[in-house]
PDB file of C-alpha atoms in Angstrom:
ATOM      1  CA  MET Z   1      25.757   1.164   9.973  1.00  0.00           C
ATOM      2  CA  SER Z   2      22.952   1.703   7.466  1.00  0.00           C
ATOM      3  CA  GLN Z   3      23.691   4.066   4.607  1.00  0.00           C
ATOM      4  CA  ILE Z   4      21.317   6.713   3.275  1.00  0.00           C
ATOM      5  CA  LEU Z   5      20.116   6.153  -0.277  1.00  0.00           C
ATOM      6  CA  THR Z   6      20.575   9.410  -2.172  1.00  0.00           C
ATOM      7  CA  GLN Z   7      19.680   8.359  -5.729  1.00  0.00           C
ATOM      8  CA  HIS Z   8      16.187   9.181  -6.952  1.00  0.00           C
ATOM      9  CA  ILE Z   9      13.971   6.176  -7.696  1.00  0.00           C
ATOM     10  CA  LEU Z  10      11.391   7.106 -10.317  1.00  0.00           C
ATOM     11  CA  SER Z  11       8.931   4.340  -9.369  1.00  0.00           C
ATOM     12  CA  LEU Z  12       8.601   5.746  -5.838  1.00  0.00           C
ATOM     13  CA  GLU Z  13       6.959   8.880  -7.206  1.00  0.00           C
ATOM     14  CA  SER Z  14       3.780   6.779  -7.359  1.00  0.00           C
ATOM     15  CA  MET Z  15       3.680   6.707  -3.544  1.00  0.00           C
ATOM     16  CA  LYS Z  16       1.395   9.071  -1.659  1.00  0.00           C
ATOM     17  CA  LYS Z  17       4.560  10.866  -0.516  1.00  0.00           C
ATOM     18  CA  TYR Z  18       8.077  10.193  -1.761  1.00  0.00           C
ATOM     19  CA  PRO Z  19      10.142   8.850   1.204  1.00  0.00           C
ATOM     20  CA  SER Z  20      12.007  11.632   2.982  1.00  0.00           C
ATOM     21  CA  THR Z  21      14.794   9.168   3.842  1.00  0.00           C
ATOM     22  CA  LEU Z  22      15.676   5.677   2.641  1.00  0.00           C
ATOM     23  CA  PHE Z  23      18.304   3.532   4.312  1.00  0.00           C
ATOM     24  CA  TYR Z  24      20.039   0.627   2.628  1.00  0.00           C
ATOM     25  CA  LYS Z  25      22.543  -2.173   2.953  1.00  0.00           C
ATOM     26  CA  GLY Z  26      23.689  -4.154  -0.056  1.00  0.00           C
ATOM     27  CA  ASP Z  27      23.786  -3.926  -3.834  1.00  0.00           C
ATOM     28  CA  LEU Z  28      22.103  -0.831  -5.282  1.00  0.00           C
ATOM     29  CA  ASP Z  29      22.512  -2.194  -8.815  1.00  0.00           C
ATOM     30  CA  LEU Z  30      19.420  -4.328  -8.147  1.00  0.00           C
ATOM     31  CA  LEU Z  31      17.359  -1.142  -8.398  1.00  0.00           C
ATOM     32  CA  LYS Z  32      18.314  -0.933 -12.094  1.00  0.00           C
ATOM     33  CA  ARG Z  33      16.732  -4.272 -12.932  1.00  0.00           C
ATOM     34  CA  PRO Z  34      13.129  -4.939 -13.909  1.00  0.00           C
ATOM     35  CA  LYS Z  35      11.371  -5.670 -10.615  1.00  0.00           C
ATOM     36  CA  VAL Z  36       8.281  -7.607  -9.542  1.00  0.00           C
ATOM     37  CA  SER Z  37       6.778  -7.446  -6.046  1.00  0.00           C
ATOM     38  CA  ILE Z  38       5.508 -10.707  -4.539  1.00  0.00           C
ATOM     39  CA  VAL Z  39       3.383 -10.717  -1.368  1.00  0.00           C
ATOM     40  CA  GLY Z  40       0.996 -13.051   0.399  1.00  0.00           C
ATOM     41  CA  THR Z  41      -0.076 -14.796   3.572  1.00  0.00           C
ATOM     42  CA  ARG Z  42       2.265 -15.729   6.405  1.00  0.00           C
ATOM     43  CA  ARG Z  43       0.639 -19.184   6.462  1.00  0.00           C
ATOM     44  CA  PRO Z  44       0.646 -20.389   2.848  1.00  0.00           C
ATOM     45  CA  SER Z  45      -0.699 -23.748   1.736  1.00  0.00           C
ATOM     46  CA  ASN Z  46       1.701 -26.331   0.327  1.00  0.00           C
ATOM     47  CA  TYR Z  47       0.359 -25.470  -3.133  1.00  0.00           C
ATOM     48  CA  THR Z  48       1.163 -21.786  -2.614  1.00  0.00           C
ATOM     49  CA  ARG Z  49       4.603 -22.609  -1.216  1.00  0.00           C
ATOM     50  CA  GLN Z  50       5.476 -24.696  -4.263  1.00  0.00           C
ATOM     51  CA  PHE Z  51       4.327 -22.243  -6.884  1.00  0.00           C
ATOM     52  CA  THR Z  52       5.546 -19.085  -5.133  1.00  0.00           C
ATOM     53  CA  TYR Z  53       9.017 -20.617  -5.085  1.00  0.00           C
ATOM     54  CA  SER Z  54       8.779 -21.712  -8.727  1.00  0.00           C
ATOM     55  CA  LEU Z  55       7.514 -18.292  -9.783  1.00  0.00           C
ATOM     56  CA  ALA Z  56      10.276 -16.368  -7.989  1.00  0.00           C
ATOM     57  CA  SER Z  57      12.905 -18.724  -9.389  1.00  0.00           C
ATOM     58  CA  ALA Z  58      11.598 -18.452 -12.956  1.00  0.00           C
ATOM     59  CA  LEU Z  59      11.588 -14.646 -12.759  1.00  0.00           C
ATOM     60  CA  ALA Z  60      15.122 -14.488 -11.333  1.00  0.00           C
ATOM     61  CA  LYS Z  61      16.451 -16.689 -14.138  1.00  0.00           C
ATOM     62  CA  ARG Z  62      15.265 -14.009 -16.556  1.00  0.00           C
ATOM     63  CA  GLY Z  63      17.055 -11.212 -14.755  1.00  0.00           C
ATOM     64  CA  VAL Z  64      13.997  -9.977 -12.845  1.00  0.00           C
ATOM     65  CA  CYS Z  65      14.578  -8.784  -9.270  1.00  0.00           C
ATOM     66  CA  VAL Z  66      11.972 -10.024  -6.772  1.00  0.00           C
ATOM     67  CA  VAL Z  67      10.821  -7.507  -4.129  1.00  0.00           C
ATOM     68  CA  SER Z  68       9.140  -8.579  -0.894  1.00  0.00           C
ATOM     69  CA  GLY Z  69       8.903  -7.768   2.811  1.00  0.00           C
ATOM     70  CA  ALA Z  70      11.116 -10.360   4.560  1.00  0.00           C
ATOM     71  CA  ALA Z  71       8.163 -11.641   6.619  1.00  0.00           C
ATOM     72  CA  MET Z  72       7.417 -15.291   7.295  1.00  0.00           C
ATOM     73  CA  GLY Z  73       5.438 -17.273   4.733  1.00  0.00           C
ATOM     74  CA  VAL Z  74       5.131 -16.045   1.145  1.00  0.00           C
ATOM     75  CA  ASP Z  75       7.749 -13.289   1.606  1.00  0.00           C
ATOM     76  CA  THR Z  76      10.380 -15.761   2.778  1.00  0.00           C
ATOM     77  CA  ILE Z  77       9.609 -18.191  -0.043  1.00  0.00           C
ATOM     78  CA  ALA Z  78       9.769 -15.415  -2.656  1.00  0.00           C
ATOM     79  CA  HIS Z  79      13.191 -14.224  -1.452  1.00  0.00           C
ATOM     80  CA  THR Z  80      14.518 -17.773  -1.246  1.00  0.00           C
ATOM     81  CA  GLY Z  81      13.145 -18.814  -4.622  1.00  0.00           C
ATOM     82  CA  ALA Z  82      14.718 -15.825  -6.337  1.00  0.00           C
ATOM     83  CA  GLY Z  83      18.041 -16.309  -4.563  1.00  0.00           C
ATOM     84  CA  GLU Z  84      19.403 -13.698  -2.199  1.00  0.00           C
ATOM     85  CA  GLU Z  85      21.463 -12.069  -4.977  1.00  0.00           C
ATOM     86  CA  ASN Z  86      18.295 -11.455  -7.007  1.00  0.00           C
ATOM     87  CA  THR Z  87      16.067  -9.955  -4.344  1.00  0.00           C
ATOM     88  CA  ILE Z  88      15.242  -6.738  -2.499  1.00  0.00           C
ATOM     89  CA  ALA Z  89      13.866  -7.024   1.039  1.00  0.00           C
ATOM     90  CA  VAL Z  90      11.978  -4.035   2.453  1.00  0.00           C
ATOM     91  CA  VAL Z  91      11.651  -4.079   6.244  1.00  0.00           C
ATOM     92  CA  ALA Z  92       9.498  -2.243   8.780  1.00  0.00           C
ATOM     93  CA  ASN Z  93      12.311  -1.572  11.252  1.00  0.00           C
ATOM     94  CA  GLY Z  94      15.858  -0.257  11.372  1.00  0.00           C
ATOM     95  CA  LEU Z  95      18.332  -2.257   9.287  1.00  0.00           C
ATOM     96  CA  ASP Z  96      20.410  -3.111  12.356  1.00  0.00           C
ATOM     97  CA  ILE Z  97      17.513  -5.241  13.655  1.00  0.00           C
ATOM     98  CA  ARG Z  98      16.915  -8.729  12.256  1.00  0.00           C
ATOM     99  CA  TYR Z  99      13.143  -9.090  12.297  1.00  0.00           C
ATOM    100  CA  PRO Z 100      11.480 -11.529  12.320  1.00  0.00           C
ATOM    101  CA  ALA Z 101      14.197 -13.366  14.265  1.00  0.00           C
ATOM    102  CA  VAL Z 102      13.360 -16.624  12.500  1.00  0.00           C
ATOM    103  CA  ASN Z 103      14.565 -14.993   9.260  1.00  0.00           C
ATOM    104  CA  LYS Z 104      17.831 -13.666  10.746  1.00  0.00           C
ATOM    105  CA  THR Z 105      20.037 -15.817   8.499  1.00  0.00           C
ATOM    106  CA  LEU Z 106      18.017 -14.991   5.369  1.00  0.00           C
ATOM    107  CA  ILE Z 107      18.082 -11.259   6.073  1.00  0.00           C
ATOM    108  CA  GLU Z 108      21.845 -11.291   6.678  1.00  0.00           C
ATOM    109  CA  SER Z 109      22.338 -13.172   3.413  1.00  0.00           C
ATOM    110  CA  ILE Z 110      20.231 -10.617   1.490  1.00  0.00           C
ATOM    111  CA  GLU Z 111      22.296  -7.839   3.085  1.00  0.00           C
ATOM    112  CA  ASN Z 112      25.498  -9.472   1.811  1.00  0.00           C
ATOM    113  CA  LYS Z 113      24.284 -10.592  -1.631  1.00  0.00           C
ATOM    114  CA  GLY Z 114      21.123  -8.611  -2.396  1.00  0.00           C
ATOM    115  CA  LEU Z 115      19.622  -5.368  -1.079  1.00  0.00           C
ATOM    116  CA  LEU Z 116      17.875  -4.341   2.153  1.00  0.00           C
ATOM    117  CA  LEU Z 117      15.791  -1.164   2.267  1.00  0.00           C
ATOM    118  CA  SER Z 118      13.998   0.659   5.072  1.00  0.00           C
ATOM    119  CA  GLN Z 119      12.440   4.041   5.743  1.00  0.00           C
ATOM    120  CA  PHE Z 120      13.474   3.723   9.400  1.00  0.00           C
ATOM    121  CA  ASN Z 121      16.779   4.557  11.062  1.00  0.00           C
ATOM    122  CA  ASP Z 122      18.888   2.089  13.036  1.00  0.00           C
ATOM    123  CA  GLY Z 123      17.325   1.213  16.381  1.00  0.00           C
ATOM    124  CA  PHE Z 124      13.711   1.629  15.218  1.00  0.00           C
ATOM    125  CA  ARG Z 125      11.566  -1.373  16.140  1.00  0.00           C
ATOM    126  CA  ALA Z 126       8.622  -2.408  13.983  1.00  0.00           C
ATOM    127  CA  THR Z 127       5.131  -1.228  14.929  1.00  0.00           C
ATOM    128  CA  GLY Z 128       1.724  -1.766  13.349  1.00  0.00           C
ATOM    129  CA  TRP Z 129       1.900   1.419  11.275  1.00  0.00           C
ATOM    130  CA  SER Z 130       5.468   0.801  10.104  1.00  0.00           C
ATOM    131  CA  PHE Z 131       4.333  -2.419   8.398  1.00  0.00           C
ATOM    132  CA  VAL Z 132       1.819  -0.347   6.439  1.00  0.00           C
ATOM    133  CA  VAL Z 133       4.622   2.011   5.389  1.00  0.00           C
ATOM    134  CA  ARG Z 134       6.754  -1.004   4.446  1.00  0.00           C
ATOM    135  CA  ASN Z 135       3.956  -2.471   2.318  1.00  0.00           C
ATOM    136  CA  GLU Z 136       3.553   0.702   0.272  1.00  0.00           C
ATOM    137  CA  LEU Z 137       7.277   0.754  -0.515  1.00  0.00           C
ATOM    138  CA  VAL Z 138       7.257  -2.934  -1.534  1.00  0.00           C
ATOM    139  CA  VAL Z 139       4.436  -2.288  -4.000  1.00  0.00           C
ATOM    140  CA  ALA Z 140       5.931   0.930  -5.381  1.00  0.00           C
ATOM    141  CA  LEU Z 141       9.273  -0.685  -6.195  1.00  0.00           C
ATOM    142  CA  GLY Z 142       7.765  -3.396  -8.400  1.00  0.00           C
ATOM    143  CA  ASP Z 143       6.713  -2.918 -11.995  1.00  0.00           C
ATOM    144  CA  SER Z 144       3.752  -5.163 -11.114  1.00  0.00           C
ATOM    145  CA  LEU Z 145       2.371  -6.950  -8.042  1.00  0.00           C
ATOM    146  CA  ILE Z 146       1.869 -10.690  -7.578  1.00  0.00           C
ATOM    147  CA  VAL Z 147      -0.299 -11.919  -4.682  1.00  0.00           C
ATOM    148  CA  THR Z 148       0.065 -15.680  -4.403  1.00  0.00           C
ATOM    149  CA  GLU Z 149      -2.409 -16.241  -1.531  1.00  0.00           C
ATOM    150  CA  ALA Z 150      -4.352 -13.831   0.688  1.00  0.00           C
ATOM    151  CA  ASP Z 151      -7.440 -13.726   2.878  1.00  0.00           C
ATOM    152  CA  LEU Z 152      -9.948 -10.912   2.836  1.00  0.00           C
ATOM    153  CA  ASN Z 153      -8.975  -7.911   5.014  1.00  0.00           C
ATOM    154  CA  SER Z 154      -5.354  -9.092   5.176  1.00  0.00           C
ATOM    155  CA  GLY Z 155      -2.207  -6.993   4.915  1.00  0.00           C
ATOM    156  CA  SER Z 156      -1.678  -8.369   1.417  1.00  0.00           C
ATOM    157  CA  MET Z 157      -5.044  -7.011   0.331  1.00  0.00           C
ATOM    158  CA  ARG Z 158      -4.059  -3.601   1.651  1.00  0.00           C
ATOM    159  CA  SER Z 159      -1.002  -3.903  -0.574  1.00  0.00           C
ATOM    160  CA  VAL Z 160      -3.433  -4.516  -3.436  1.00  0.00           C
ATOM    161  CA  GLU Z 161      -5.121  -1.204  -2.600  1.00  0.00           C
ATOM    162  CA  TYR Z 162      -1.767   0.540  -3.022  1.00  0.00           C
ATOM    163  CA  ALA Z 163      -1.207  -1.222  -6.333  1.00  0.00           C
ATOM    164  CA  LEU Z 164      -4.600  -0.124  -7.633  1.00  0.00           C
ATOM    165  CA  LYS Z 165      -3.961   3.499  -6.650  1.00  0.00           C
ATOM    166  CA  MET Z 166      -0.550   3.367  -8.323  1.00  0.00           C
ATOM    167  CA  GLY Z 167      -1.941   1.837 -11.495  1.00  0.00           C
ATOM    168  CA  LYS Z 168       0.137  -1.349 -11.119  1.00  0.00           C
ATOM    169  CA  LYS Z 169      -0.981  -4.533 -12.837  1.00  0.00           C
ATOM    170  CA  ILE Z 170      -1.923  -7.275 -10.362  1.00  0.00           C
ATOM    171  CA  PHE Z 171      -1.426 -11.012 -10.856  1.00  0.00           C
ATOM    172  CA  VAL Z 172      -2.549 -13.920  -8.676  1.00  0.00           C
ATOM    173  CA  LEU Z 173      -2.229 -17.686  -8.524  1.00  0.00           C
ATOM    174  CA  PRO Z 174      -5.496 -19.546  -9.202  1.00  0.00           C
ATOM    175  CA  GLN Z 175      -6.817 -20.999  -5.942  1.00  0.00           C
ATOM    176  CA  ARG Z 176      -9.675 -23.284  -4.871  1.00  0.00           C
ATOM    177  CA  LEU Z 177     -13.006 -21.590  -4.229  1.00  0.00           C
ATOM    178  CA  ASP Z 178     -12.869 -22.006  -0.448  1.00  0.00           C
ATOM    179  CA  GLU Z 179      -9.264 -20.835  -0.110  1.00  0.00           C
ATOM    180  CA  SER Z 180      -7.432 -17.524  -0.574  1.00  0.00           C
ATOM    181  CA  LEU Z 181     -10.679 -15.561  -0.589  1.00  0.00           C
ATOM    182  CA  GLY Z 182      -8.851 -12.295  -1.171  1.00  0.00           C
ATOM    183  CA  THR Z 183      -7.221 -13.307  -4.444  1.00  0.00           C
ATOM    184  CA  ASN Z 184     -10.365 -15.100  -5.594  1.00  0.00           C
ATOM    185  CA  GLN Z 185     -12.293 -11.880  -5.056  1.00  0.00           C
ATOM    186  CA  LEU Z 186      -9.756 -10.003  -7.185  1.00  0.00           C
ATOM    187  CA  LEU Z 187     -10.390 -12.472  -9.999  1.00  0.00           C
ATOM    188  CA  HIS Z 188     -14.155 -12.191  -9.547  1.00  0.00           C
ATOM    189  CA  THR Z 189     -14.023  -8.389  -9.795  1.00  0.00           C
ATOM    190  CA  MET Z 190     -11.522  -8.608 -12.695  1.00  0.00           C
ATOM    191  CA  GLN Z 191      -8.953  -6.540 -10.799  1.00  0.00           C
ATOM    192  CA  ALA Z 192      -6.281  -9.226 -11.208  1.00  0.00           C
ATOM    193  CA  THR Z 193      -4.999 -11.566 -13.911  1.00  0.00           C
ATOM    194  CA  PRO Z 194      -4.440 -15.262 -13.093  1.00  0.00           C
ATOM    195  CA  ILE Z 195      -1.077 -16.926 -13.733  1.00  0.00           C
ATOM    196  CA  HIS Z 196      -1.901 -20.276 -15.312  1.00  0.00           C
ATOM    197  CA  ASP Z 197       1.575 -21.075 -16.655  1.00  0.00           C
ATOM    198  CA  ILE Z 198       4.617 -19.915 -14.690  1.00  0.00           C
ATOM    199  CA  GLU Z 199       7.126 -20.363 -17.498  1.00  0.00           C
ATOM    200  CA  ALA Z 200       4.913 -18.544 -19.983  1.00  0.00           C
ATOM    201  CA  PHE Z 201       4.355 -15.695 -17.509  1.00  0.00           C
ATOM    202  CA  ALA Z 202       8.048 -15.376 -16.675  1.00  0.00           C
ATOM    203  CA  SER Z 203       8.934 -15.441 -20.367  1.00  0.00           C
ATOM    204  CA  THR Z 204       7.083 -12.157 -20.883  1.00  0.00           C
ATOM    205  CA  PHE Z 205      10.061 -10.532 -19.152  1.00  0.00           C
ATOM    206  CA  GLY Z 206      12.593 -11.669 -21.737  1.00  0.00           C
ATOM    207  CA  GLN Z 207      14.223 -14.663 -23.373  1.00  0.00           C
ATOM    208  CA  ILE Z 208      13.834 -18.327 -22.472  1.00  0.00           C
ATOM    209  CA  ALA Z 209      15.382 -19.088 -19.100  1.00  0.00           C
ATOM    210  CA  ASP Z 210      18.835 -20.575 -18.887  1.00  0.00           C
ATOM    211  CA  ASP Z 211      20.496 -21.394 -15.565  1.00  0.00           C
ATOM    212  CA  ALA Z 212      23.787 -20.200 -17.051  1.00  0.00           C
ATOM    213  CA  LEU Z 213      22.247 -17.087 -18.621  1.00  0.00           C
ATOM    214  CA  GLU Z 214      24.611 -14.148 -18.414  1.00  0.00           C
ATOM    215  CA  LYS Z 215      22.996 -11.107 -16.845  1.00  0.00           C
ATOM    216  CA  ASP Z 216      22.849  -8.535 -19.647  1.00  0.00           C
ATOM    217  CA  ASP Z 217      22.921  -4.856 -18.656  1.00  0.00           C
ATOM    218  CA  PHE Z 218      21.639  -3.874 -22.105  1.00  0.00           C
ATOM    219  CA  PHE Z 219      18.550  -6.052 -21.567  1.00  0.00           C
ATOM    220  CA  TYR Z 220      17.860  -4.454 -18.173  1.00  0.00           C
ATOM    221  CA  PHE Z 221      18.353  -0.981 -19.631  1.00  0.00           C
ATOM    222  CA  CYS Z 222      15.879  -1.588 -22.451  1.00  0.00           C
ATOM    223  CA  GLN Z 223      13.253  -2.713 -19.933  1.00  0.00           C
ATOM    224  CA  THR Z 224      13.033   0.938 -18.847  1.00  0.00           C
ATOM    225  CA  THR Z 225      11.998   2.088 -22.390  1.00  0.00           C
ATOM    226  CA  PRO Z 226      14.867   4.586 -22.716  1.00  0.00           C
ATOM    227  CA  THR Z 227      15.229   7.104 -25.518  1.00  0.00           C
ATOM    228  CA  PHE Z 228      17.302   6.232 -28.576  1.00  0.00           C
ATOM    229  CA  ASP Z 229      19.846   8.938 -27.702  1.00  0.00           C
ATOM    230  CA  GLU Z 230      20.250   7.612 -24.144  1.00  0.00           C
ATOM    231  CA  SER Z 231      20.735   4.087 -25.459  1.00  0.00           C
ATOM    232  CA  LEU Z 232      23.258   5.137 -28.090  1.00  0.00           C
ATOM    233  CA  LYS Z 233      25.254   7.140 -25.569  1.00  0.00           C
ATOM    234  CA  LYS Z 234      25.420   4.216 -23.136  1.00  0.00           C
ATOM    235  CA  PHE Z 235      25.822   1.235 -25.492  1.00  0.00           C
ATOM    236  CA  GLY Z 236      26.945   2.629 -28.872  1.00  0.00           C
ATOM    237  CA  ASP Z 237      26.753   0.219 -31.827  1.00  0.00           C
ATOM    238  CA  ARG Z 238      25.090  -2.421 -29.635  1.00  0.00           C
ATOM    239  CA  VAL Z 239      21.822  -0.537 -30.201  1.00  0.00           C
ATOM    240  CA  TYR Z 240      22.029  -0.914 -33.995  1.00  0.00           C
ATOM    241  CA  GLU Z 241      23.035  -4.583 -33.703  1.00  0.00           C
ATOM    242  CA  ALA Z 242      20.099  -5.324 -31.410  1.00  0.00           C
ATOM    243  CA  GLU Z 243      17.688  -3.628 -33.814  1.00  0.00           C
ATOM    244  CA  LEU Z 244      19.010  -5.658 -36.759  1.00  0.00           C
ATOM    245  CA  GLU Z 245      18.681  -8.851 -34.705  1.00  0.00           C
ATOM    246  CA  GLY Z 246      15.083  -7.988 -33.857  1.00  0.00           C
ATOM    247  CA  VAL Z 247      15.811  -7.777 -30.123  1.00  0.00           C
ATOM    248  CA  ILE Z 248      14.548  -4.195 -29.921  1.00  0.00           C
ATOM    249  CA  THR Z 249      12.373  -1.827 -31.906  1.00  0.00           C
ATOM    250  CA  ILE Z 250      12.811   1.944 -32.112  1.00  0.00           C
ATOM    251  CA  GLN Z 251       9.629   3.981 -32.474  1.00  0.00           C
ATOM    252  CA  ASN Z 252       9.285   7.753 -32.074  1.00  0.00           C
ATOM    253  CA  GLY Z 253      12.727   7.920 -30.509  1.00  0.00           C
ATOM    254  CA  ILE Z 254      11.938   5.302 -27.845  1.00  0.00           C
ATOM    255  CA  VAL Z 255      13.678   1.918 -27.526  1.00  0.00           C
ATOM    256  CA  ARG Z 256      11.518  -1.074 -26.620  1.00  0.00           C
ATOM    257  CA  LEU Z 257      12.203  -4.786 -26.301  1.00  0.00           C
ATOM    258  CA  SER Z 258      10.575  -6.723 -29.157  1.00  0.00           C
TER     259      SER Z 258
END
């Protein structure tokens, strides 16, 4: 049975209407991490496949949770690259339904190791409009949106419209002129920033990646720019130590990563 998510998620206030009900299966602690949404075509090129996977993996190694929609193509690669324990999958149907069927094993693995979310109760089957609802939630959850490949007038470009309305920063992979016309248009109109170096981009989320890097709750907490009092209450002397080490700065009562 799906459970109802009762905790308030601040990022979802950017949606046109905060979800009346959210259902979940999995690890709610993933909601506390810095999050990046990755979307794109269901039929990615080999180039897009390679670099979507590398991008999701590089982000996960830095403690970033990857959010996507569990669809075929870019969504699947993003979830897989991040690792099921580092990903949130938002679906357009009830959580008791494994859709698309080709991703049944992946979805079950995310349920057991990561987090599944839906605005739809058990038994609800996906429709055209529910994918639109799903897309808005995917975008809202992320601190920023990455579109790795998309055609004009695609579902991914409608996700871009949500991101623009929400004031989210948009990133894209550079593509050839005759491919991924949607993301190329975003670059042309200066509505998106290209990712030229995956490691450099991922490093903006924290320290240099290490496969054995211990996931640090203090690091995740500071990503949310908490107040000094909140930080001191939760982590005590760790706050002072981190400031002395240059890991954080404290300005006007707000804690920020250096």
